[in-house]
PDB file of C-alpha atoms in Angstrom:
ATOM      1  CA  MET A   1     -21.442 -17.055 -19.202  1.00 90.00           C
ATOM      2  CA  MET A   2     -21.015 -13.295 -19.105  1.00 93.00           C
ATOM      3  CA  ILE A   3     -19.984 -11.632 -15.833  1.00 96.00           C
ATOM      4  CA  SER A   4     -19.081  -8.176 -14.542  1.00 96.00           C
ATOM      5  CA  ALA A   5     -16.273  -7.287 -12.182  1.00 97.00           C
ATOM      6  CA  GLN A   6     -15.095  -4.210 -10.327  1.00 98.00           C
ATOM      7  CA  ILE A   7     -11.294  -4.239  -9.993  1.00 98.00           C
ATOM      8  CA  GLN A   8      -9.188  -2.111  -7.668  1.00 98.00           C
ATOM      9  CA  PHE A   9      -5.380  -2.339  -7.894  1.00 98.00           C
ATOM     10  CA  ILE A  10      -3.594  -0.744  -4.915  1.00 97.00           C
ATOM     11  CA  PRO A  11       0.219  -0.667  -4.889  1.00 97.00           C
ATOM     12  CA  LEU A  12       1.782  -0.814  -1.424  1.00 97.00           C
ATOM     13  CA  HIS A  13       5.055   0.804  -0.317  1.00 95.00           C
ATOM     14  CA  SER A  14       5.474   2.481  -3.700  1.00 94.00           C
ATOM     15  CA  THR A  15       7.245   5.741  -4.457  1.00 95.00           C
ATOM     16  CA  GLU A  16       5.267   6.080  -7.717  1.00 94.00           C
ATOM     17  CA  PRO A  17       1.907   4.393  -7.154  1.00 96.00           C
ATOM     18  CA  MET A  18       0.168   5.995 -10.145  1.00 96.00           C
ATOM     19  CA  VAL A  19       2.758   4.541 -12.533  1.00 96.00           C
ATOM     20  CA  GLU A  20       1.900   1.106 -11.163  1.00 96.00           C
ATOM     21  CA  VAL A  21      -1.857   1.778 -11.338  1.00 97.00           C
ATOM     22  CA  ASP A  22      -1.422   2.934 -14.940  1.00 97.00           C
ATOM     23  CA  ALA A  23       0.310  -0.367 -15.758  1.00 97.00           C
ATOM     24  CA  ALA A  24      -2.659  -2.279 -14.335  1.00 97.00           C
ATOM     25  CA  ILE A  25      -5.097  -0.126 -16.333  1.00 98.00           C
ATOM     26  CA  ALA A  26      -3.040  -0.685 -19.509  1.00 97.00           C
ATOM     27  CA  LEU A  27      -3.352  -4.429 -18.955  1.00 97.00           C
ATOM     28  CA  ILE A  28      -7.124  -4.029 -18.615  1.00 98.00           C
ATOM     29  CA  GLN A  29      -7.266  -1.904 -21.778  1.00 98.00           C
ATOM     30  CA  ASP A  30      -5.303  -4.543 -23.702  1.00 97.00           C
ATOM     31  CA  SER A  31      -7.545  -7.379 -22.453  1.00 97.00           C
ATOM     32  CA  GLY A  32     -10.211  -6.884 -25.109  1.00 97.00           C
ATOM     33  CA  LEU A  33     -12.894  -6.704 -22.408  1.00 98.00           C
ATOM     34  CA  SER A  34     -15.439  -3.930 -22.171  1.00 96.00           C
ATOM     35  CA  TYR A  35     -14.220  -1.608 -19.396  1.00 97.00           C
ATOM     36  CA  GLU A  36     -14.757   1.739 -17.706  1.00 96.00           C
ATOM     37  CA  VAL A  37     -12.087   3.387 -15.583  1.00 97.00           C
ATOM     38  CA  GLY A  38     -13.329   5.155 -12.467  1.00 95.00           C
ATOM     39  CA  PRO A  39     -11.563   7.099  -9.709  1.00 95.00           C
ATOM     40  CA  PHE A  40     -11.552   4.152  -7.285  1.00 96.00           C
ATOM     41  CA  GLY A  41     -11.486   1.174  -9.630  1.00 97.00           C
ATOM     42  CA  THR A  42     -12.273  -0.171 -13.065  1.00 98.00           C
ATOM     43  CA  SER A  43     -15.387  -2.069 -14.124  1.00 97.00           C
ATOM     44  CA  VAL A  44     -15.047  -4.818 -16.740  1.00 98.00           C
ATOM     45  CA  GLU A  45     -17.487  -7.117 -18.512  1.00 96.00           C
ATOM     46  CA  GLY A  46     -16.966 -10.211 -20.565  1.00 96.00           C
ATOM     47  CA  SER A  47     -16.959 -13.956 -20.527  1.00 96.00           C
ATOM     48  CA  LYS A  48     -16.168 -15.632 -17.227  1.00 96.00           C
ATOM     49  CA  THR A  49     -13.042 -17.138 -18.797  1.00 97.00           C
ATOM     50  CA  ALA A  50     -11.795 -13.779 -20.116  1.00 98.00           C
ATOM     51  CA  VAL A  51     -12.423 -11.932 -16.843  1.00 98.00           C
ATOM     52  CA  HIS A  52     -10.658 -14.639 -14.836  1.00 97.00           C
ATOM     53  CA  GLY A  53      -7.784 -14.525 -17.334  1.00 98.00           C
ATOM     54  CA  LEU A  54      -7.458 -10.780 -16.747  1.00 98.00           C
ATOM     55  CA  ILE A  55      -7.451 -11.274 -12.967  1.00 98.00           C
ATOM     56  CA  ASN A  56      -4.673 -13.859 -13.324  1.00 98.00           C
ATOM     57  CA  ASP A  57      -2.701 -11.435 -15.508  1.00 97.00           C
ATOM     58  CA  LEU A  58      -3.104  -8.690 -12.898  1.00 98.00           C
ATOM     59  CA  LEU A  59      -1.906 -11.065 -10.195  1.00 97.00           C
ATOM     60  CA  SER A  60       1.224 -11.662 -12.287  1.00 96.00           C
ATOM     61  CA  LEU A  61       2.097  -7.966 -12.725  1.00 94.00           C
ATOM     62  CA  THR A  62       5.736  -7.327 -11.884  1.00 92.00           C
ATOM     63  CA  THR A  63       5.510  -3.519 -11.826  1.00 91.00           C
ATOM     64  CA  SER A  64       4.665  -3.595  -8.119  1.00 92.00           C
ATOM     65  CA  LYS A  65       6.528  -5.576  -5.469  1.00 92.00           C
ATOM     66  CA  GLU A  66       3.462  -5.678  -3.221  1.00 96.00           C
ATOM     67  CA  PHE A  67      -0.144  -4.779  -3.935  1.00 97.00           C
ATOM     68  CA  LEU A  68      -3.764  -5.330  -3.006  1.00 97.00           C
ATOM     69  CA  LEU A  69      -6.130  -6.558  -5.701  1.00 98.00           C
ATOM     70  CA  ASN A  70      -9.767  -6.111  -4.734  1.00 98.00           C
ATOM     71  CA  VAL A  71     -12.279  -7.767  -7.055  1.00 98.00           C
ATOM     72  CA  GLN A  72     -16.061  -7.832  -6.840  1.00 97.00           C
ATOM     73  CA  TYR A  73     -17.970 -10.098  -9.225  1.00 97.00           C
ATOM     74  CA  HIS A  74     -21.548  -9.827 -10.432  1.00 95.00           C
ATOM     75  CA  VAL A  75     -22.681 -13.196 -11.722  1.00 94.00           C
ATOM     76  CA  GLY A  76     -26.163 -14.235 -12.783  1.00 91.00           C
ATOM     77  CA  GLU A  77     -28.464 -14.901 -15.664  1.00 84.00           C
ATOM     78  CA  ASN A  78     -30.519 -11.717 -15.098  1.00 86.00           C
ATOM     79  CA  ARG A  79     -27.732  -9.331 -14.163  1.00 87.00           C
ATOM     80  CA  LEU A  80     -27.768  -5.813 -15.571  1.00 84.00           C
ATOM     81  CA  SER A  81     -24.854  -4.760 -17.752  1.00 87.00           C
ATOM     82  CA  ASN A  82     -22.518  -2.135 -16.337  1.00 89.00           C
ATOM     83  CA  ALA A  83     -24.009   0.430 -18.749  1.00 88.00           C
ATOM     84  CA  GLU A  84     -27.549  -0.415 -17.605  1.00 88.00           C
ATOM     85  CA  LYS A  85     -26.554  -0.044 -13.956  1.00 89.00           C
ATOM     86  CA  VAL A  86     -25.488   3.578 -14.420  1.00 89.00           C
ATOM     87  CA  ALA A  87     -27.650   4.715 -17.361  1.00 89.00           C
ATOM     88  CA  LYS A  88     -30.119   6.749 -15.280  1.00 90.00           C
ATOM     89  CA  PHE A  89     -27.219   8.768 -13.815  1.00 91.00           C
ATOM     90  CA  ARG A  90     -25.668   9.709 -17.150  1.00 86.00           C
TER      91      ARG A  90
END
């Protein structure tokens, strides 16, 4: 099953939060999933197993001592792809 997710990684109590955000984005880039980085989060698409694997990898990041990981999933047989959702605005 293919799913979409919107991921937001927020380091807490960090002196260099963007370095920690960049590490999370690098992990997403290396995941092999289709992704698009936005100013407030990153959208990914792929198999349910691959997306959940990425979320587990993000939860295991050691670059941040404390962080929030916000994830929204879009699951369903008739879901639009991320590209289809934004096509009319591009």
